[in-house]
Amino acid sequence: MPSLRRGAVLAASATALLLALTTTACTGGGEADAADGKVRVRIAYQAIPNADLVVKNQRLLEKALPDASVSWVKFDSGGDVNTAVIAGAVDFGLIGSSPVTKGLSAPLDIPYKVLWIHDLIGDNEALVARKDIASVGALKGRKIAAPFGSTSHYSLLVALESAGLTAADVTLVDLQPQDALAAWQRGDIDAAYVWTPSLTELKKDGKVLVTSRAIASEGKPTADLGVVTDAFAAKHPEIVDAWLKAEDQAVALTRSDPGKAATAIGAELNLSPDEAGKQLAELVLLSAWEQQGAAYLGKPGAPGGLAANLHDAAVFLKGQKAIDAVPDQAVFGKALAVKELARVVR
């Protein structure tokens, strides 16, 4: 059955997670302060080897906000982070550009802003298949895993389309990266489109058919984005500024002392500094100043090219029946937190 027709299963799964997170949000306080009276800052992160893990490992935000209660919550995919945002369980989150597109489109219409580009996805996301499968086109009739609603899922659909296939020509399985690796090791799937570190393990006995870097070169770029809820940004602009400065500081560290950055990332992912450094090098990281460029977030009064990229993704996702309608490009432009970014760029 094509993945995008399995709405009932996905809805049930999302509803269960939403209920669990809503309970957490209600008991944990939502936007309420922590028990000690400190402002609660709840951050959703993922196991992706970029500078966000440097911020976490080096406690850059905690050092910048001694009067706040900062908590980090790990998620397996951007779709899960979207669910957590809807539940009121997190304030900031790392989400891939595809789930951000879905989040800003109907029926979700999530009230959040894109604050930051954590990374431009390159060779750290890829489609890996059994070694006897020579091309993407040869996947017809095969079973492929990807986390539904993720950047990998989006890139997989693009890859299939480029090879003259549709989702109906293969069997798509909704699995998070670690689960996809386990299914691969059991022999349950023929291919998987996932990211590191699970990708690294898949490549040991599989064949890379296409990477997200190659797909980006064909006009379908993907990225990992940082978002903040509209409500939190309006209520705590000083925390938003501190968060942006911490992320920018971490990117600077990856450039000035890549060994220290790799050690920090490796500690978070249980990888050696050498392996973490290799995975970090597969991504493109941008400073706050660079993110003001016309190709990225842009500046006040001049939203950057990211708005057009998200709109193009929405057109594709609508064609795949993954969203109800394509918002105007202005909707995505309005969602870029260019004023917030401009406050911290000097």
Short mmCIF file of C-alpha atoms in Angstrom, two decimals:
data_model
loop_
_atom_site.label_atom_id
_atom_site.label_comp_id
_atom_site.label_asym_id
_atom_site.label_seq_id
_atom_site.Cartn_x
_atom_site.Cartn_y
_atom_site.Cartn_z
CA MET A 1 0.00 0.00 0.00
CA PRO A 2 1.43 3.46 -0.88
CA SER A 3 2.66 5.33 2.17
CA LEU A 4 0.56 8.42 1.67
CA ARG A 5 -2.65 6.40 1.78
CA ARG A 6 -1.97 4.97 5.22
CA GLY A 7 -3.56 7.95 6.94
CA ALA A 8 -5.55 5.97 9.49
CA VAL A 9 -2.46 4.24 10.86
CA LEU A 10 -0.50 7.48 10.95
CA ALA A 11 -3.35 9.37 12.57
CA ALA A 12 -3.73 6.77 15.30
CA SER A 13 0.00 6.83 16.04
CA ALA A 14 0.12 10.62 16.09
CA THR A 15 -2.96 10.80 18.30
CA ALA A 16 -1.42 8.44 20.86
CA LEU A 17 1.78 10.47 20.97
CA LEU A 18 -0.20 13.72 21.14
CA LEU A 19 -2.18 12.48 24.14
CA ALA A 20 0.99 11.41 25.95
CA LEU A 21 2.68 14.74 25.29
CA THR A 22 -0.40 16.72 26.23
CA THR A 23 -0.42 14.98 29.60
CA THR A 24 3.25 15.86 30.01
CA ALA A 25 2.59 19.46 29.05
CA CYS A 26 -0.27 19.75 31.50
CA THR A 27 1.69 18.31 34.39
CA GLY A 28 4.93 19.97 33.30
CA GLY A 29 3.45 23.40 32.95
CA GLY A 30 3.24 24.21 29.22
CA GLU A 31 4.41 27.83 29.19
CA ALA A 32 4.29 27.96 32.98
CA ASP A 33 7.38 28.57 35.07
CA ALA A 34 9.30 25.74 36.71
CA ALA A 35 8.66 24.86 40.35
CA ASP A 36 11.53 27.10 41.45
CA GLY A 37 9.99 30.09 39.70
CA LYS A 38 12.44 30.05 36.77
CA VAL A 39 11.21 30.42 33.21
CA ARG A 40 10.88 27.00 31.62
CA VAL A 41 12.70 26.57 28.28
CA ARG A 42 11.95 23.23 26.62
CA ILE A 43 14.04 22.25 23.60
CA ALA A 44 13.33 19.38 21.20
CA TYR A 45 16.50 17.99 19.65
CA GLN A 46 17.48 15.11 17.40
CA ALA A 47 20.54 12.87 17.06
CA ILE A 48 21.97 14.81 14.13
CA PRO A 49 25.70 15.65 14.15
CA ASN A 50 25.40 19.43 13.85
CA ALA A 51 26.16 22.39 16.11
CA ASP A 52 22.91 22.03 18.06
CA LEU A 53 24.54 19.11 19.89
CA VAL A 54 27.51 21.36 20.69
CA VAL A 55 25.10 23.83 22.32
CA LYS A 56 23.62 20.99 24.36
CA ASN A 57 26.89 19.31 25.33
CA GLN A 58 28.71 22.51 26.23
CA ARG A 59 25.65 23.89 28.08
CA LEU A 60 25.95 27.15 26.17
CA LEU A 61 22.31 28.07 26.64
CA GLU A 62 22.29 27.16 30.33
CA LYS A 63 25.35 29.38 30.85
CA ALA A 64 23.68 32.25 29.00
CA LEU A 65 20.40 31.83 30.93
CA PRO A 66 21.28 31.10 34.57
CA ASP A 67 17.83 32.28 35.68
CA ALA A 68 15.98 29.87 33.37
CA SER A 69 15.21 26.17 33.64
CA VAL A 70 16.46 24.62 30.39
CA SER A 71 15.47 21.07 29.45
CA TRP A 72 16.40 19.07 26.35
CA VAL A 73 14.02 16.40 25.03
CA LYS A 74 15.16 13.94 22.36
CA PHE A 75 12.92 13.09 19.39
CA ASP A 76 13.41 10.67 16.52
CA SER A 77 11.96 12.79 13.70
CA GLY A 78 10.57 16.18 12.78
CA GLY A 79 7.07 14.76 12.57
CA ASP A 80 7.29 13.82 16.24
CA VAL A 81 8.56 17.32 17.08
CA ASN A 82 5.57 18.82 15.26
CA THR A 83 3.29 16.68 17.40
CA ALA A 84 5.07 17.87 20.55
CA VAL A 85 4.68 21.51 19.51
CA ILE A 86 0.97 21.01 18.87
CA ALA A 87 0.70 19.41 22.32
CA GLY A 88 2.35 22.44 23.93
CA ALA A 89 5.20 20.26 25.20
CA VAL A 90 8.19 22.14 23.70
CA ASP A 91 9.13 25.74 22.93
CA PHE A 92 12.07 25.33 20.55
CA GLY A 93 12.72 22.43 18.20
CA LEU A 94 14.96 21.04 15.47
CA ILE A 95 12.78 20.00 12.54
CA GLY A 96 13.59 19.09 8.96
CA SER A 97 12.41 21.40 6.19
CA SER A 98 9.82 18.90 4.93
CA PRO A 99 7.99 18.56 8.28
CA VAL A 100 8.28 22.35 8.73
CA THR A 101 6.55 22.74 5.37
CA LYS A 102 3.81 20.39 6.58
CA GLY A 103 3.63 22.22 9.90
CA LEU A 104 3.03 25.57 8.19
CA SER A 105 0.43 24.08 5.83
CA ALA A 106 -3.16 22.89 6.34
CA PRO A 107 -4.38 21.00 8.22
CA LEU A 108 -1.65 21.53 10.85
CA ASP A 109 -1.11 25.31 10.51
CA ILE A 110 1.29 25.29 13.47
CA PRO A 111 1.98 28.78 14.88
CA TYR A 112 5.77 28.74 14.89
CA LYS A 113 8.63 30.66 13.31
CA VAL A 114 11.78 29.43 11.56
CA LEU A 115 14.62 30.93 13.61
CA TRP A 116 17.67 29.13 12.33
CA ILE A 117 19.12 26.84 9.69
CA HIS A 118 20.90 24.15 11.70
CA ASP A 119 22.40 22.65 8.58
CA LEU A 120 21.97 22.23 4.87
CA ILE A 121 21.55 18.51 4.40
CA GLY A 122 24.19 16.89 2.23
CA ASP A 123 25.66 13.40 2.23
CA ASN A 124 24.44 12.69 5.77
CA GLU A 125 21.07 11.60 4.36
CA ALA A 126 21.00 9.00 1.64
CA LEU A 127 19.12 6.13 0.06
CA VAL A 128 20.95 2.85 0.70
CA ALA A 129 19.92 -0.40 -0.96
CA ARG A 130 21.05 -4.01 -1.08
CA LYS A 131 24.17 -4.38 -3.20
CA ASP A 132 22.33 -6.29 -5.92
CA ILE A 133 20.10 -3.26 -6.59
CA ALA A 134 21.86 -1.15 -9.20
CA SER A 135 19.69 1.97 -9.35
CA VAL A 136 16.69 3.80 -7.92
CA GLY A 137 14.63 2.55 -10.85
CA ALA A 138 15.49 -1.03 -9.87
CA LEU A 139 13.63 -0.51 -6.58
CA LYS A 140 10.29 -1.12 -8.29
CA GLY A 141 8.36 -3.71 -6.29
CA ARG A 142 10.82 -3.49 -3.37
CA LYS A 143 10.30 -2.54 0.28
CA ILE A 144 11.83 0.79 1.37
CA ALA A 145 11.93 2.32 4.84
CA ALA A 146 11.92 6.01 5.75
CA PRO A 147 10.52 8.09 8.61
CA PHE A 148 7.26 9.41 7.17
CA GLY A 149 6.96 13.18 7.03
CA SER A 150 10.73 13.66 7.37
CA THR A 151 13.24 15.25 4.99
CA SER A 152 14.37 11.72 4.10
CA HIS A 153 10.81 10.77 3.15
CA TYR A 154 10.54 13.89 0.98
CA SER A 155 13.88 13.21 -0.72
CA LEU A 156 12.93 9.57 -1.27
CA LEU A 157 9.74 10.58 -3.06
CA VAL A 158 11.74 13.03 -5.19
CA ALA A 159 14.25 10.29 -6.03
CA LEU A 160 11.50 7.88 -7.03
CA GLU A 161 9.82 10.48 -9.20
CA SER A 162 13.13 11.29 -10.91
CA ALA A 163 13.53 7.59 -11.69
CA GLY A 164 10.05 7.38 -13.21
CA LEU A 165 8.50 5.64 -10.21
CA THR A 166 5.68 6.58 -7.85
CA ALA A 167 5.02 5.60 -4.25
CA ALA A 168 2.57 3.03 -5.61
CA ASP A 169 5.41 1.25 -7.40
CA VAL A 170 7.15 0.32 -4.16
CA THR A 171 6.20 -0.65 -0.62
CA LEU A 172 7.02 2.18 1.75
CA VAL A 173 7.47 1.43 5.44
CA ASP A 174 7.33 4.11 8.13
CA LEU A 175 10.38 3.49 10.35
CA GLN A 176 12.61 5.79 12.39
CA PRO A 177 16.34 5.51 11.49
CA GLN A 178 17.28 3.07 14.27
CA ASP A 179 14.24 0.91 13.52
CA ALA A 180 15.08 0.97 9.82
CA LEU A 181 18.60 -0.23 10.64
CA ALA A 182 17.18 -3.09 12.72
CA ALA A 183 14.79 -4.02 9.90
CA TRP A 184 17.72 -3.94 7.45
CA GLN A 185 19.77 -6.23 9.66
CA ARG A 186 16.85 -8.67 9.89
CA GLY A 187 16.46 -8.65 6.11
CA ASP A 188 12.94 -7.19 6.29
CA ILE A 189 13.58 -4.30 3.88
CA ASP A 190 15.45 -3.82 0.61
CA ALA A 191 16.44 -0.18 1.08
CA ALA A 192 16.19 2.74 3.49
CA TYR A 193 16.46 6.52 3.22
CA VAL A 194 17.76 7.74 6.60
CA TRP A 195 20.40 9.97 8.17
CA THR A 196 23.52 9.47 10.25
CA PRO A 197 24.46 7.74 12.49
CA SER A 198 22.13 4.95 11.30
CA LEU A 199 23.13 5.72 7.71
CA THR A 200 26.77 4.98 8.55
CA GLU A 201 25.84 1.45 9.64
CA LEU A 202 23.66 0.82 6.59
CA LYS A 203 26.48 1.79 4.24
CA LYS A 204 28.75 -0.93 5.67
CA ASP A 205 26.95 -3.65 3.74
CA GLY A 206 24.71 -1.64 1.43
CA LYS A 207 25.04 0.55 -1.65
CA VAL A 208 24.29 4.30 -1.75
CA LEU A 209 21.96 5.01 -4.67
CA VAL A 210 21.51 8.75 -4.13
CA THR A 211 22.25 11.35 -1.45
CA SER A 212 20.34 14.44 -0.41
CA ARG A 213 23.27 16.53 -1.67
CA ALA A 214 22.65 15.16 -5.17
CA ILE A 215 18.92 15.77 -4.88
CA ALA A 216 19.59 19.34 -3.72
CA SER A 217 21.73 19.92 -6.82
CA GLU A 218 18.63 19.06 -8.87
CA GLY A 219 16.61 21.83 -7.23
CA LYS A 220 15.11 20.00 -4.24
CA PRO A 221 17.24 21.09 -1.25
CA THR A 222 16.49 20.05 2.31
CA ALA A 223 17.68 21.42 5.62
CA ASP A 224 17.35 20.98 9.36
CA LEU A 225 15.65 24.05 10.78
CA GLY A 226 15.26 25.55 14.23
CA VAL A 227 11.77 26.71 15.17
CA VAL A 228 10.22 28.54 18.11
CA THR A 229 6.54 28.86 18.90
CA ASP A 230 4.99 32.24 18.18
CA ALA A 231 3.72 32.47 21.76
CA PHE A 232 7.12 31.83 23.33
CA ALA A 233 8.91 34.22 20.95
CA ALA A 234 6.47 37.00 21.79
CA LYS A 235 6.68 36.42 25.53
CA HIS A 236 10.45 35.84 25.86
CA PRO A 237 12.40 37.72 23.15
CA GLU A 238 15.49 37.82 25.39
CA ILE A 239 15.55 34.01 25.53
CA VAL A 240 15.14 33.80 21.76
CA ASP A 241 18.15 36.11 21.40
CA ALA A 242 20.20 33.98 23.81
CA TRP A 243 19.26 30.83 21.91
CA LEU A 244 20.32 32.34 18.59
CA LYS A 245 23.62 33.57 20.04
CA ALA A 246 24.33 30.13 21.50
CA GLU A 247 23.71 28.43 18.15
CA ASP A 248 25.92 30.97 16.38
CA GLN A 249 28.64 30.45 19.00
CA ALA A 250 28.49 26.70 18.42
CA VAL A 251 28.82 27.12 14.64
CA ALA A 252 31.86 29.36 15.23
CA LEU A 253 33.36 26.62 17.41
CA THR A 254 32.96 24.02 14.65
CA ARG A 255 35.12 26.27 12.47
CA SER A 256 37.69 27.50 14.97
CA ASP A 257 38.13 24.24 16.88
CA PRO A 258 36.58 21.36 14.90
CA GLY A 259 38.24 18.81 17.17
CA LYS A 260 36.50 20.18 20.25
CA ALA A 261 33.20 20.37 18.39
CA ALA A 262 33.58 16.77 17.17
CA THR A 263 34.36 15.60 20.71
CA ALA A 264 31.20 17.30 21.99
CA ILE A 265 29.05 15.82 19.23
CA GLY A 266 30.61 12.39 19.68
CA ALA A 267 29.81 12.45 23.39
CA GLU A 268 26.14 13.09 22.57
CA LEU A 269 25.95 10.38 19.91
CA ASN A 270 28.24 7.83 21.57
CA LEU A 271 30.70 8.14 18.68
CA SER A 272 34.45 8.60 18.57
CA PRO A 273 35.56 12.18 17.88
CA ASP A 274 36.97 10.99 14.57
CA GLU A 275 33.67 9.47 13.42
CA ALA A 276 31.68 12.46 14.73
CA GLY A 277 34.00 14.77 12.80
CA LYS A 278 33.43 12.84 9.59
CA GLN A 279 29.66 13.03 10.01
CA LEU A 280 29.82 16.74 10.85
CA ALA A 281 31.77 17.35 7.64
CA GLU A 282 28.88 15.93 5.60
CA LEU A 283 26.75 18.93 6.56
CA VAL A 284 26.93 22.61 5.63
CA LEU A 285 26.68 24.91 8.67
CA LEU A 286 25.99 28.64 8.40
CA SER A 287 26.74 31.50 10.78
CA ALA A 288 24.03 33.96 11.79
CA TRP A 289 25.52 36.54 9.41
CA GLU A 290 25.51 34.04 6.54
CA GLN A 291 21.93 33.07 7.27
CA GLN A 292 20.87 36.64 6.54
CA GLY A 293 21.89 36.02 2.93
CA ALA A 294 19.30 36.20 0.17
CA ALA A 295 19.48 32.43 -0.39
CA TYR A 296 18.62 31.61 3.22
CA LEU A 297 16.53 33.36 5.91
CA GLY A 298 17.14 36.89 4.66
CA LYS A 299 16.60 40.22 6.38
CA PRO A 300 13.63 42.29 7.61
CA GLY A 301 11.60 43.35 4.60
CA ALA A 302 13.42 40.87 2.37
CA PRO A 303 12.64 37.23 3.27
CA GLY A 304 15.25 34.88 1.86
CA GLY A 305 15.13 32.02 -0.59
CA LEU A 306 14.20 29.55 2.13
CA ALA A 307 10.60 30.77 1.77
CA ALA A 308 10.59 29.78 -1.90
CA ASN A 309 12.20 26.42 -1.08
CA LEU A 310 9.49 25.66 1.48
CA HIS A 311 6.80 26.71 -0.99
CA ASP A 312 8.27 24.44 -3.68
CA ALA A 313 8.28 21.59 -1.15
CA ALA A 314 4.62 22.31 -0.40
CA VAL A 315 3.76 22.06 -4.10
CA PHE A 316 5.46 18.68 -4.24
CA LEU A 317 3.84 17.46 -1.01
CA LYS A 318 0.40 18.54 -2.26
CA GLY A 319 1.00 16.49 -5.40
CA GLN A 320 1.80 13.55 -3.13
CA LYS A 321 -1.40 14.23 -1.14
CA ALA A 322 0.68 14.81 2.00
CA ILE A 323 -0.91 18.22 2.69
CA ASP A 324 -4.38 19.59 1.99
CA ALA A 325 -3.39 22.74 0.10
CA VAL A 326 -0.35 24.80 -0.89
CA PRO A 327 -0.09 28.03 1.13
CA ASP A 328 0.93 31.24 -0.61
CA GLN A 329 4.67 31.79 -0.60
CA ALA A 330 4.02 34.82 1.61
CA VAL A 331 2.94 32.43 4.39
CA PHE A 332 6.41 30.88 4.42
CA GLY A 333 8.07 34.28 4.14
CA LYS A 334 6.12 35.50 7.15
CA ALA A 335 7.24 32.44 9.11
CA LEU A 336 10.94 33.30 8.70
CA ALA A 337 12.11 34.98 11.92
CA VAL A 338 14.21 37.60 10.13
CA LYS A 339 13.62 40.31 12.74
CA GLU A 340 14.77 38.01 15.52
CA LEU A 341 17.86 37.01 13.56
CA ALA A 342 18.69 40.63 12.76
CA ARG A 343 18.65 41.48 16.48
CA VAL A 344 21.67 39.26 17.14
CA VAL A 345 23.73 39.94 14.00
CA ARG A 346 26.12 42.84 14.57
#
